[in-house]
Amino acid sequence: MPDPTHPTDPTPQTRPIDSTRPTDSTRSPLADDIVTSMQRLTTESQKVAQAFATQQGLGHIDLEALLHVMQAERGGDPVTAGRLGELLGVTSGAATGVIDRLERVGHVQRSRDDADRRRVLVRYSDRARAVAGAFFGPLGVMSDEVMSGFDEAELRTVRRFLDGMSAAMAERAREVGRSA
């Protein structure tokens, strides 16, 4: 059957055109495959994340907060309680509740900023590192194995693509969040 989204198809009117997809003839034939692969990656990532959250007794927002804390610290700039609330899209009170829960189970620690004692920093705990290392270590080995099949230029391209797609997804999340 002819594909109405493929620009060389002589009979594109045989099926309704999906209005959610571009009809631009410059769209790569690989685009649909890439979207499908991203959807599979997202689904499988969610399954792994949910298994970890369940094992640790964490809710979805707790896990998201823990990831933000870890990423901020890895970037050399520990997150404040207020910034964590912004990243999560919740009130400062709700962010405090999340931090309280994570601190209670030993995943994060609060500390005063040495440069500005008014600021409270939220840091990833040694316990959290150990727990995450035990759970995600095998995935890290598998990821390294996959990435070893790519040269540095290809990895830079993949990183650029993923950064761009993450930014697009974040923008869409903000849009739908504002309308909700």
XYZ file of N, CA and C in Angstrom:
540
model
N 0.852 -1.185 0.000
C 0.000 0.000 0.000
C 0.892 1.241 0.000
N 0.571 2.249 -0.766
C 1.382 3.468 -0.826
C 1.424 4.180 0.529
N 2.548 4.829 0.779
C 2.732 5.570 2.027
C 2.548 7.057 1.746
N 1.486 7.683 2.306
C 1.218 9.097 2.012
C 2.283 10.037 2.568
N 3.128 9.563 3.452
C 4.149 10.452 4.004
C 5.447 10.392 3.224
N 5.557 9.451 2.306
C 6.784 9.322 1.523
C 6.665 10.184 0.270
N 7.601 11.113 0.041
C 7.469 12.083 -1.028
C 7.461 11.498 -2.435
N 7.967 10.286 -2.644
C 7.991 9.723 -3.994
C 6.754 8.895 -4.305
N 5.862 8.751 -3.360
C 4.648 7.981 -3.555
C 3.734 8.729 -4.534
N 3.363 8.095 -5.648
C 2.550 8.796 -6.649
C 1.092 8.987 -6.242
N 0.627 8.295 -5.201
C -0.784 8.414 -4.817
C -0.933 8.741 -3.337
N -0.461 9.905 -2.895
C -0.513 10.233 -1.473
C -1.922 10.448 -0.942
N -2.918 10.606 -1.810
C -4.266 10.873 -1.344
C -5.037 9.605 -0.989
N -4.435 8.431 -1.072
C -5.170 7.199 -0.805
C -5.500 7.012 0.665
N -4.741 7.651 1.554
C -5.031 7.598 2.991
C -4.984 9.012 3.530
N -5.740 9.283 4.580
C -5.659 10.625 5.155
C -4.236 10.888 5.655
N -3.799 12.094 5.450
C -2.478 12.474 5.916
C -2.555 12.741 7.408
N -1.593 12.203 8.136
C -1.506 12.418 9.580
C -1.071 13.859 9.805
N -1.950 14.680 10.355
C -1.654 16.105 10.515
C -0.617 16.373 11.602
N -0.264 15.352 12.356
C 0.745 15.553 13.393
C 2.157 15.382 12.855
N 2.270 14.933 11.602
C 3.592 14.718 11.019
C 3.830 15.702 9.894
N 5.063 16.180 9.780
C 5.374 17.119 8.711
C 5.195 16.468 7.343
N 4.759 17.246 6.372
C 4.637 16.737 5.012
C 5.781 17.253 4.152
N 6.738 17.903 4.772
C 7.902 18.448 4.087
C 8.666 17.318 3.394
N 8.946 17.484 2.134
C 9.640 16.439 1.381
C 11.094 16.294 1.805
N 11.587 17.158 2.674
C 12.965 17.039 3.130
C 13.090 16.118 4.341
N 11.994 15.652 4.853
C 12.045 14.746 6.011
C 12.740 13.454 5.603
N 13.706 13.065 6.379
C 14.469 11.855 6.102
C 13.584 10.623 6.237
N 13.781 9.657 5.364
C 13.041 8.396 5.515
C 13.365 7.702 6.848
N 14.487 8.032 7.442
C 14.849 7.444 8.726
C 14.122 8.092 9.900
N 13.492 9.222 9.686
C 12.871 9.975 10.777
C 11.862 9.126 11.547
N 10.995 8.404 10.857
C 10.008 7.572 11.545
C 10.691 6.466 12.344
N 11.740 5.881 11.784
C 12.476 4.842 12.508
C 13.113 5.415 13.767
N 13.649 6.622 13.660
C 14.280 7.263 14.818
C 13.237 7.553 15.885
N 12.096 8.063 15.495
C 11.026 8.341 16.460
C 10.598 7.047 17.150
N 10.441 5.977 16.389
C 10.064 4.688 16.965
C 11.131 4.210 17.943
N 12.391 4.356 17.571
C 13.478 3.948 18.467
C 13.480 4.780 19.745
N 13.226 6.071 19.612
C 13.165 6.937 20.801
C 11.998 6.537 21.696
N 10.876 6.198 21.100
C 9.721 5.771 21.890
C 10.034 4.482 22.645
N 10.704 3.538 21.971
C 11.097 2.291 22.638
C 12.082 2.567 23.769
N 13.060 3.444 23.504
C 14.042 3.799 24.531
C 13.347 4.426 25.733
N 12.419 5.329 25.489
C 11.687 5.977 26.570
C 10.902 4.952 27.379
N 10.208 4.066 26.707
C 9.411 3.048 27.388
C 10.283 2.136 28.234
N 11.379 1.669 27.659
C 12.267 0.767 28.405
C 12.958 1.503 29.554
N 13.320 2.764 29.345
C 13.924 3.568 30.419
C 12.946 3.746 31.568
N 11.687 3.986 31.223
C 10.672 4.147 32.265
C 10.492 2.871 33.067
N 10.579 1.723 32.406
C 10.454 0.446 33.114
C 11.599 0.267 34.114
N 12.821 0.584 33.682
C 13.977 0.453 34.572
C 13.845 1.448 35.725
N 13.492 2.689 35.421
C 13.344 3.710 36.457
C 12.254 3.319 37.450
N 11.148 2.797 36.952
C 10.057 2.402 37.845
C 10.475 1.236 38.729
N 11.245 0.302 38.185
C 11.729 -0.818 39.000
C 12.620 -0.302 40.136
N 13.495 0.653 39.811
C 14.356 1.240 40.841
C 13.524 1.977 41.881
N 12.581 2.790 41.415
C 11.735 3.561 42.332
C 10.952 2.625 43.253
N 10.389 1.580 42.691
C 9.625 0.620 43.494
C 10.527 -0.049 44.526
N 11.700 -0.478 44.079
C 12.648 -1.128 44.985
C 13.047 -0.208 46.142
N 13.154 1.085 45.863
C 13.592 2.048 46.869
C 12.435 2.728 47.606
N 11.198 2.396 47.244
C 10.042 3.000 47.888
C 9.875 4.462 47.526
N 10.254 4.815 46.302
C 10.171 6.203 45.844
C 8.987 6.393 44.909
N 8.399 7.570 44.963
C 7.388 7.946 43.992
C 8.061 8.536 42.762
N 7.281 8.782 41.735
C 7.813 9.325 40.478
C 8.537 10.651 40.703
N 7.918 11.555 41.440
C 8.527 12.875 41.641
C 9.787 12.765 42.507
N 9.805 11.804 43.428
C 11.001 11.588 44.245
C 12.171 11.154 43.351
N 11.885 10.249 42.447
C 12.923 9.772 41.536
C 13.412 10.902 40.630
N 12.477 11.698 40.125
C 12.862 12.833 39.280
C 13.735 13.815 40.064
N 13.355 14.081 41.309
C 14.144 14.988 42.154
C 15.543 14.428 42.379
N 15.624 13.148 42.642
C 16.915 12.508 42.870
C 17.807 12.634 41.634
N 17.221 12.483 40.467
C 17.991 12.645 39.225
C 18.489 14.081 39.069
N 17.640 15.057 39.378
C 18.065 16.457 39.289
C 19.211 16.743 40.258
N 19.101 16.221 41.464
C 20.148 16.426 42.469
C 21.458 15.815 41.973
N 21.392 14.587 41.481
C 22.579 13.891 40.990
C 23.214 14.632 39.817
N 22.395 15.052 38.854
C 22.922 15.740 37.672
C 23.531 17.086 38.025
N 22.893 17.819 38.937
C 23.429 19.124 39.349
C 24.781 18.940 40.023
N 24.859 17.956 40.891
C 26.120 17.716 41.594
C 27.204 17.244 40.630
N 26.837 16.385 39.691
C 27.804 15.928 38.688
C 28.312 17.110 37.865
N 27.452 18.098 37.643
C 27.833 19.303 36.914
C 28.628 20.282 37.754
N 28.843 19.953 39.026
C 29.649 20.806 39.895
C 28.899 21.953 40.534
N 27.578 21.935 40.429
C 26.778 23.017 40.985
C 25.583 22.429 41.723
N 25.769 22.037 42.992
C 24.666 21.422 43.735
C 23.414 22.288 43.696
N 22.287 21.645 43.689
C 21.007 22.326 43.547
C 20.517 22.829 44.904
N 19.858 23.965 44.872
C 19.207 24.477 46.081
C 17.792 23.910 46.142
N 17.189 23.994 47.312
C 15.818 23.524 47.472
C 14.886 24.296 46.528
N 15.078 25.614 46.440
C 14.237 26.429 45.562
C 14.386 26.055 44.104
N 15.611 25.844 43.663
C 15.851 25.465 42.270
C 15.259 24.090 41.981
N 15.351 23.186 42.955
C 14.772 21.858 42.757
C 13.264 21.971 42.545
N 12.621 22.839 43.310
C 11.185 23.060 43.109
C 10.887 23.555 41.706
N 11.723 24.484 41.202
C 11.546 24.983 39.830
C 11.702 23.860 38.818
N 12.743 23.057 38.988
C 12.992 21.958 38.055
C 11.845 20.947 38.044
N 11.260 20.735 39.213
C 10.152 19.789 39.329
C 8.812 20.404 38.945
N 8.770 21.737 38.895
C 7.513 22.422 38.592
C 6.531 22.360 39.740
N 7.061 22.425 40.977
C 6.200 22.363 42.157
C 6.484 23.554 43.065
N 5.624 23.764 44.027
C 5.805 24.858 44.982
C 7.007 24.558 45.881
N 7.475 25.586 46.577
C 8.606 25.380 47.492
C 8.214 24.426 48.615
N 6.971 24.490 49.060
C 6.502 23.564 50.092
C 6.520 22.118 49.616
N 6.077 21.904 48.384
C 6.090 20.546 47.831
C 7.516 20.057 47.640
N 8.404 20.959 47.199
C 9.817 20.586 47.043
C 10.414 20.199 48.392
N 10.068 20.934 49.433
C 10.553 20.609 50.778
C 10.067 19.225 51.195
N 8.835 18.902 50.872
C 8.295 17.570 51.181
C 9.064 16.469 50.474
N 9.392 16.694 49.205
C 10.171 15.717 48.435
C 11.549 15.548 49.067
N 12.194 16.668 49.384
C 13.529 16.610 49.987
C 13.463 15.896 51.335
N 12.429 16.187 52.124
C 12.258 15.510 53.419
C 12.183 13.994 53.228
N 11.388 13.545 52.266
C 11.247 12.103 52.021
C 12.577 11.487 51.591
N 13.276 12.168 50.669
C 14.554 11.638 50.188
C 15.603 11.634 51.285
N 15.566 12.638 52.144
C 16.520 12.702 53.248
C 16.217 11.601 54.273
N 14.943 11.364 54.536
C 14.532 10.343 55.503
C 15.039 8.954 55.117
N 15.040 8.650 53.808
C 15.499 7.327 53.368
C 16.993 7.326 53.027
N 17.647 8.454 53.231
C 19.098 8.496 53.094
C 19.638 8.764 51.701
N 18.797 9.241 50.792
C 19.264 9.493 49.423
C 19.881 10.875 49.228
N 19.484 11.840 50.040
C 20.050 13.190 49.918
C 20.410 13.716 51.301
N 21.233 14.756 51.282
C 21.608 15.461 52.499
C 21.482 16.949 52.225
N 21.027 17.671 53.232
C 20.992 19.126 53.143
C 22.253 19.670 53.795
N 22.758 20.760 53.227
C 23.894 21.444 53.854
C 23.825 22.922 53.501
N 24.412 23.739 54.346
C 24.475 25.176 54.080
C 25.583 25.438 53.078
N 25.325 26.386 52.200
C 26.326 26.824 51.224
C 27.404 27.596 51.975
N 28.660 27.196 51.806
C 29.764 27.885 52.493
C 29.869 29.345 52.075
N 29.553 29.643 50.826
C 29.669 31.011 50.318
C 28.502 31.889 50.752
N 27.326 31.299 50.929
C 26.134 32.046 51.327
C 25.346 31.170 52.290
N 25.523 31.363 53.551
C 24.945 30.504 54.584
C 23.411 30.485 54.561
N 22.796 31.422 53.851
C 21.329 31.424 53.749
C 20.838 30.341 52.800
N 21.690 29.962 51.864
C 21.292 28.959 50.863
C 21.464 27.545 51.403
N 20.440 26.722 51.165
C 20.502 25.313 51.548
C 20.702 24.505 50.270
N 21.779 23.727 50.260
C 22.086 22.882 49.115
C 21.596 21.468 49.380
N 21.141 20.829 48.331
C 20.694 19.442 48.427
C 21.722 18.613 47.675
N 22.310 17.665 48.381
C 23.381 16.859 47.798
C 22.998 15.382 47.791
N 23.524 14.719 46.787
C 23.379 13.284 46.616
C 24.213 12.594 47.685
N 23.642 11.669 48.441
C 24.367 11.041 49.547
C 25.233 9.872 49.064
N 26.183 9.494 49.906
C 27.014 8.323 49.607
C 26.152 7.070 49.523
N 25.136 6.985 50.364
C 24.228 5.837 50.325
C 23.528 5.769 48.968
N 23.066 6.908 48.481
C 22.387 6.941 47.184
C 23.338 6.498 46.069
N 24.591 6.939 46.148
C 25.581 6.523 45.141
C 25.755 5.007 45.143
N 25.840 4.440 46.341
C 26.030 2.995 46.455
C 24.818 2.228 45.928
N 23.629 2.673 46.312
C 22.398 2.010 45.874
C 22.254 2.122 44.354
N 22.461 3.327 43.828
C 22.337 3.536 42.378
C 23.409 2.747 41.636
N 24.631 2.721 42.175
C 25.706 1.966 41.531
C 25.386 0.486 41.445
N 24.836 -0.065 42.523
C 24.484 -1.489 42.524
C 23.364 -1.781 41.527
N 22.378 -0.884 41.482
C 21.230 -1.127 40.594
C 21.564 -0.832 39.130
N 22.183 0.337 38.886
C 22.408 0.781 37.507
C 23.764 0.395 36.941
N 24.651 -0.167 37.777
C 25.974 -0.572 37.301
C 25.927 -1.476 36.077
N 25.119 -2.543 36.107
C 25.041 -3.410 34.924
C 24.573 -2.661 33.665
N 23.660 -1.705 33.835
C 23.213 -0.903 32.696
C 24.359 -0.041 32.180
N 25.183 0.474 33.092
C 26.346 1.256 32.689
C 27.300 0.433 31.840
N 27.511 -0.821 32.236
C 28.380 -1.712 31.460
C 27.780 -1.936 30.070
N 26.474 -2.191 30.012
C 25.805 -2.399 28.719
C 25.886 -1.143 27.860
N 25.693 0.023 28.480
C 25.760 1.287 27.738
C 27.154 1.507 27.172
N 28.172 1.232 27.999
C 29.548 1.371 27.523
C 29.806 0.456 26.331
N 29.259 -0.739 26.403
C 29.427 -1.694 25.302
C 28.784 -1.169 24.019
N 27.585 -0.632 24.134
C 26.907 -0.063 22.959
C 27.718 1.105 22.404
N 28.137 2.019 23.282
C 28.853 3.209 22.823
C 30.228 2.891 22.257
N 30.810 1.764 22.656
C 32.129 1.402 22.123
C 32.075 1.110 20.626
N 30.894 0.893 20.103
C 30.727 0.655 18.672
C 30.655 1.936 17.843
N 30.816 3.092 18.488
C 30.748 4.380 17.816
C 32.060 5.116 18.014
N 32.505 5.812 16.971
C 33.720 6.620 17.144
C 33.332 7.963 17.777
N 34.341 8.766 18.121
C 34.092 10.035 18.821
C 33.192 10.981 18.028
N 33.385 11.049 16.722
C 32.548 11.941 15.896
C 31.090 11.483 15.930
N 30.870 10.186 15.860
C 29.502 9.673 15.919
C 28.887 9.946 17.289
N 29.661 9.748 18.338
C 29.146 10.015 19.681
C 28.800 11.487 19.863
N 29.602 12.383 19.284
C 29.276 13.819 19.359
C 27.960 14.097 18.638
N 27.752 13.430 17.505
C 26.501 13.605 16.758
C 25.318 13.080 17.569
N 25.488 11.912 18.173
C 24.417 11.351 18.993
C 24.116 12.292 20.160
N 25.158 12.805 20.816
C 24.946 13.734 21.941
C 24.214 14.987 21.467
N 24.621 15.524 20.337
C 23.967 16.732 19.802
C 22.490 16.449 19.506
N 22.212 15.296 18.919
C 20.836 14.907 18.617
C 20.028 14.770 19.907
N 20.568 14.035 20.872
C 19.832 13.823 22.122
C 19.632 15.121 22.889
N 20.636 15.997 22.887
C 20.482 17.300 23.540
C 19.366 18.107 22.869
N 19.346 18.094 21.553
C 18.305 18.816 20.821
C 16.919 18.244 21.073
N 16.813 16.918 21.069
C 15.522 16.285 21.312
C 15.070 16.502 22.756
N 16.017 16.472 23.688
C 15.666 16.731 25.092
C 15.153 18.154 25.256
N 15.789 19.098 24.593
C 15.342 20.496 24.665
C 13.947 20.639 24.057
N 13.709 19.966 22.938
C 12.386 20.030 22.303
C 11.324 19.408 23.217
N 11.662 18.275 23.835
C 10.713 17.616 24.732
C 10.442 18.497 25.955
N 11.486 19.133 26.487
C 11.307 20.016 27.644
C 10.421 21.196 27.285
N 10.612 21.753 26.107
C 9.778 22.873 25.665
C 8.323 22.436 25.543
N 8.107 21.261 24.971
C 6.736 20.769 24.832
C 6.126 20.497 26.208
N 6.918 19.970 27.117
C 6.424 19.717 28.476
C 6.014 21.029 29.139
N 6.811 22.080 28.933
C 6.448 23.391 29.495
C 5.146 23.893 28.872
N 5.003 23.722 27.560
C 3.787 24.170 26.883
C 2.552 23.465 27.423
N 2.610 22.152 27.504
C 1.430 21.420 27.971
C 1.226 21.615 29.453
N 2.297 21.871 30.195
C 2.179 22.158 31.620
C 1.469 23.461 31.872
N 1.746 24.463 31.014
C 1.088 25.765 31.157
C -0.402 25.672 30.849
N -0.760 24.800 29.929
C -2.181 24.718 29.541
C -2.972 23.805 30.451
N -2.287 23.022 31.282
C -3.003 22.066 32.151
C -3.590 22.750 33.360
